[in-house]
Amino acid sequence: MMTLGIWLSLLAVCLLGAMSPGPSLAVVVRHSLANGRWHGIVTSWSHAIGVGFYAMLTLFGLAVLLKTSPVLFSLISYAGAGYLIYLGVNALRSKGGIQSKLVAGQPAPLHKTARDGLMISLLNPKLALFFLALFSQFVSLGHELSSQLIIIATPTLVDGLWYTLIAFILSNPKVLKTLGNKALLIDRLSGIVLILLAGVFIISTISHSLN
């Protein structure tokens, strides 16, 4: 039975997971600055869909496959690292894209920002392992349909709302005006961060394979 106390514990775990810095934050920040508020929101909620997908996998026990199948884990991890490198290289090649897109009034298509948000979550098998390690303690309580829906909806909503807050803050006109003057530097830093995170993914995957 999902009591209020148990749900608050689940909420706390999900908040900590969502607020942890990583590639997801980097992608939401980049789209919020480069393309505006709605693009940041779309990125946030497409990412949240991926989070909900992994929550559902854990609920039904399928995430165990990632833990017991090193090959599957490695394939998804390397694909995720490759996608981060792709995004990072694009950011490094950008000529102050944050400023130029805002001035020109030609933000990137919404479907591309949605794709980036979704892919960053789906190509991150650590989400499944995170839920398996910290979130699975609640799964045993999910025998009732209502409890199952709560278990899936909580991390999905927390993730989407957290990154939506980030998007609102970064798309504030005053914030944009301040950051717009340093658009090229922000693009470069975004690219470096994304590539470094890809390196962390690769090292982590190699370490996981050797253990």
Short mmCIF file of N, CA and C in Angstrom, two decimals, residues 110-181:
data_model
loop_
_atom_site.label_atom_id
_atom_site.label_comp_id
_atom_site.label_asym_id
_atom_site.label_seq_id
_atom_site.Cartn_x
_atom_site.Cartn_y
_atom_site.Cartn_z
N LEU A 110 11.17 22.39 -33.13
CA LEU A 110 10.82 21.78 -31.85
C LEU A 110 11.08 20.28 -31.84
N HIS A 111 10.88 19.63 -32.99
CA HIS A 111 11.06 18.18 -32.99
C HIS A 111 12.51 17.79 -32.76
N LYS A 112 13.46 18.67 -33.11
CA LYS A 112 14.87 18.37 -32.86
C LYS A 112 15.20 18.50 -31.38
N THR A 113 14.63 19.50 -30.73
CA THR A 113 14.87 19.63 -29.29
C THR A 113 14.21 18.48 -28.53
N ALA A 114 13.03 18.07 -29.00
CA ALA A 114 12.36 16.92 -28.38
C ALA A 114 13.19 15.66 -28.57
N ARG A 115 13.77 15.50 -29.73
CA ARG A 115 14.61 14.33 -30.01
C ARG A 115 15.81 14.30 -29.07
N ASP A 116 16.46 15.46 -28.89
CA ASP A 116 17.64 15.51 -28.03
C ASP A 116 17.28 15.15 -26.59
N GLY A 117 16.18 15.70 -26.09
CA GLY A 117 15.78 15.40 -24.72
C GLY A 117 15.47 13.94 -24.52
N LEU A 118 14.75 13.35 -25.48
CA LEU A 118 14.38 11.94 -25.37
C LEU A 118 15.59 11.02 -25.49
N MET A 119 16.47 11.31 -26.45
CA MET A 119 17.62 10.45 -26.69
C MET A 119 18.61 10.48 -25.53
N ILE A 120 18.77 11.65 -24.91
CA ILE A 120 19.70 11.75 -23.78
C ILE A 120 19.26 10.86 -22.63
N SER A 121 17.95 10.73 -22.44
CA SER A 121 17.47 9.85 -21.36
C SER A 121 17.46 8.39 -21.79
N LEU A 122 17.00 8.11 -23.01
CA LEU A 122 16.91 6.71 -23.45
C LEU A 122 18.28 6.07 -23.64
N LEU A 123 19.28 6.87 -24.00
CA LEU A 123 20.62 6.33 -24.22
C LEU A 123 21.48 6.43 -22.96
N ASN A 124 20.83 6.50 -21.83
CA ASN A 124 21.54 6.54 -20.54
C ASN A 124 21.09 5.36 -19.69
N PRO A 125 21.74 4.20 -19.84
CA PRO A 125 21.32 3.02 -19.07
C PRO A 125 21.49 3.19 -17.57
N LYS A 126 22.25 4.22 -17.16
CA LYS A 126 22.42 4.45 -15.73
C LYS A 126 21.10 4.88 -15.09
N LEU A 127 20.18 5.40 -15.90
CA LEU A 127 18.86 5.70 -15.36
C LEU A 127 18.18 4.42 -14.87
N ALA A 128 18.31 3.37 -15.68
CA ALA A 128 17.71 2.09 -15.27
C ALA A 128 18.38 1.56 -14.02
N LEU A 129 19.70 1.68 -13.96
CA LEU A 129 20.42 1.18 -12.78
C LEU A 129 20.13 2.04 -11.56
N PHE A 130 19.93 3.34 -11.78
CA PHE A 130 19.55 4.23 -10.68
C PHE A 130 18.22 3.78 -10.07
N PHE A 131 17.25 3.55 -10.94
CA PHE A 131 15.95 3.09 -10.46
C PHE A 131 16.06 1.71 -9.83
N LEU A 132 16.91 0.86 -10.41
CA LEU A 132 17.06 -0.49 -9.89
C LEU A 132 17.63 -0.47 -8.48
N ALA A 133 18.59 0.43 -8.23
CA ALA A 133 19.26 0.49 -6.94
C ALA A 133 18.46 1.24 -5.88
N LEU A 134 17.90 2.39 -6.24
CA LEU A 134 17.27 3.27 -5.26
C LEU A 134 15.75 3.28 -5.32
N PHE A 135 15.22 2.92 -6.47
CA PHE A 135 13.80 3.05 -6.70
C PHE A 135 13.09 1.71 -6.57
N SER A 136 13.88 0.62 -6.70
CA SER A 136 13.29 -0.71 -6.68
C SER A 136 12.71 -1.09 -5.32
N GLN A 137 13.17 -0.43 -4.26
CA GLN A 137 12.63 -0.73 -2.93
C GLN A 137 11.15 -0.39 -2.84
N PHE A 138 10.70 0.48 -3.73
CA PHE A 138 9.29 0.86 -3.72
C PHE A 138 8.45 -0.03 -4.63
N VAL A 139 9.14 -0.76 -5.54
CA VAL A 139 8.42 -1.56 -6.52
C VAL A 139 7.61 -2.67 -5.86
N SER A 140 8.13 -3.21 -4.76
CA SER A 140 7.41 -4.30 -4.08
C SER A 140 6.06 -3.84 -3.55
N LEU A 141 5.88 -2.52 -3.47
CA LEU A 141 4.61 -1.97 -2.98
C LEU A 141 3.62 -1.75 -4.12
N GLY A 142 4.10 -1.98 -5.36
CA GLY A 142 3.28 -1.62 -6.50
C GLY A 142 2.40 -2.72 -7.03
N HIS A 143 1.74 -3.48 -6.18
CA HIS A 143 0.86 -4.55 -6.65
C HIS A 143 -0.48 -4.00 -7.12
N GLU A 144 -0.90 -2.87 -6.55
CA GLU A 144 -2.16 -2.26 -6.97
C GLU A 144 -1.91 -1.32 -8.14
N LEU A 145 -2.88 -1.21 -9.02
CA LEU A 145 -2.74 -0.35 -10.19
C LEU A 145 -2.46 1.09 -9.80
N SER A 146 -3.16 1.57 -8.76
CA SER A 146 -2.96 2.95 -8.33
C SER A 146 -1.53 3.18 -7.87
N SER A 147 -0.96 2.21 -7.14
CA SER A 147 0.41 2.33 -6.68
C SER A 147 1.39 2.29 -7.85
N GLN A 148 1.12 1.45 -8.83
CA GLN A 148 1.98 1.36 -10.01
C GLN A 148 2.00 2.68 -10.77
N LEU A 149 0.83 3.29 -10.91
CA LEU A 149 0.75 4.57 -11.62
C LEU A 149 1.51 5.66 -10.86
N ILE A 150 1.40 5.65 -9.55
CA ILE A 150 2.11 6.64 -8.74
C ILE A 150 3.62 6.46 -8.87
N ILE A 151 4.07 5.21 -8.85
CA ILE A 151 5.50 4.91 -8.94
C ILE A 151 6.08 5.37 -10.27
N ILE A 152 5.32 5.25 -11.33
CA ILE A 152 5.79 5.68 -12.65
C ILE A 152 5.65 7.19 -12.82
N ALA A 153 4.53 7.73 -12.35
CA ALA A 153 4.25 9.16 -12.57
C ALA A 153 5.16 10.06 -11.75
N THR A 154 5.52 9.65 -10.54
CA THR A 154 6.31 10.52 -9.66
C THR A 154 7.65 10.93 -10.27
N PRO A 155 8.52 10.00 -10.67
CA PRO A 155 9.79 10.43 -11.27
C PRO A 155 9.61 11.17 -12.58
N THR A 156 8.57 10.80 -13.35
CA THR A 156 8.33 11.48 -14.63
C THR A 156 7.97 12.95 -14.41
N LEU A 157 7.04 13.21 -13.50
CA LEU A 157 6.61 14.57 -13.22
C LEU A 157 7.70 15.39 -12.55
N VAL A 158 8.42 14.77 -11.62
CA VAL A 158 9.51 15.47 -10.93
C VAL A 158 10.57 15.91 -11.92
N ASP A 159 10.96 15.00 -12.81
CA ASP A 159 11.98 15.32 -13.81
C ASP A 159 11.51 16.44 -14.74
N GLY A 160 10.29 16.30 -15.26
CA GLY A 160 9.77 17.31 -16.18
C GLY A 160 9.63 18.67 -15.53
N LEU A 161 9.11 18.71 -14.30
CA LEU A 161 8.91 19.99 -13.61
C LEU A 161 10.24 20.63 -13.22
N TRP A 162 11.21 19.82 -12.81
CA TRP A 162 12.51 20.37 -12.42
C TRP A 162 13.19 21.06 -13.62
N TYR A 163 13.24 20.36 -14.73
CA TYR A 163 13.91 20.94 -15.90
C TYR A 163 13.09 22.06 -16.53
N THR A 164 11.76 22.03 -16.35
CA THR A 164 10.94 23.15 -16.79
C THR A 164 11.29 24.41 -16.00
N LEU A 165 11.53 24.24 -14.70
CA LEU A 165 11.95 25.36 -13.87
C LEU A 165 13.28 25.93 -14.37
N ILE A 166 14.20 25.03 -14.72
CA ILE A 166 15.49 25.47 -15.26
C ILE A 166 15.26 26.26 -16.56
N ALA A 167 14.38 25.74 -17.42
CA ALA A 167 14.10 26.41 -18.69
C ALA A 167 13.50 27.80 -18.47
N PHE A 168 12.60 27.94 -17.50
CA PHE A 168 11.99 29.23 -17.22
C PHE A 168 13.02 30.23 -16.72
N ILE A 169 13.90 29.77 -15.85
CA ILE A 169 14.92 30.67 -15.30
C ILE A 169 15.87 31.15 -16.39
N LEU A 170 16.34 30.22 -17.22
CA LEU A 170 17.34 30.57 -18.23
C LEU A 170 16.76 31.33 -19.41
N SER A 171 15.45 31.24 -19.63
CA SER A 171 14.84 31.95 -20.74
C SER A 171 14.27 33.31 -20.32
N ASN A 172 14.51 33.70 -19.08
CA ASN A 172 14.10 35.02 -18.61
C ASN A 172 14.82 36.09 -19.43
N PRO A 173 14.11 37.12 -19.92
CA PRO A 173 14.73 38.15 -20.77
C PRO A 173 15.99 38.77 -20.16
N LYS A 174 15.98 39.03 -18.86
CA LYS A 174 17.15 39.63 -18.21
C LYS A 174 18.33 38.67 -18.23
N VAL A 175 18.03 37.39 -17.99
CA VAL A 175 19.10 36.38 -18.01
C VAL A 175 19.64 36.24 -19.43
N LEU A 176 18.73 36.21 -20.41
CA LEU A 176 19.14 36.06 -21.81
C LEU A 176 20.00 37.24 -22.26
N LYS A 177 19.65 38.44 -21.84
CA LYS A 177 20.42 39.62 -22.22
C LYS A 177 21.84 39.53 -21.68
N THR A 178 21.96 39.06 -20.43
CA THR A 178 23.28 38.94 -19.82
C THR A 178 24.11 37.86 -20.49
N LEU A 179 23.46 36.72 -20.74
CA LEU A 179 24.18 35.59 -21.32
C LEU A 179 24.40 35.76 -22.82
N GLY A 180 23.54 36.55 -23.47
CA GLY A 180 23.66 36.73 -24.92
C GLY A 180 24.98 37.34 -25.32
N ASN A 181 25.54 38.19 -24.45
CA ASN A 181 26.82 38.82 -24.74
C ASN A 181 27.98 37.83 -24.67
#
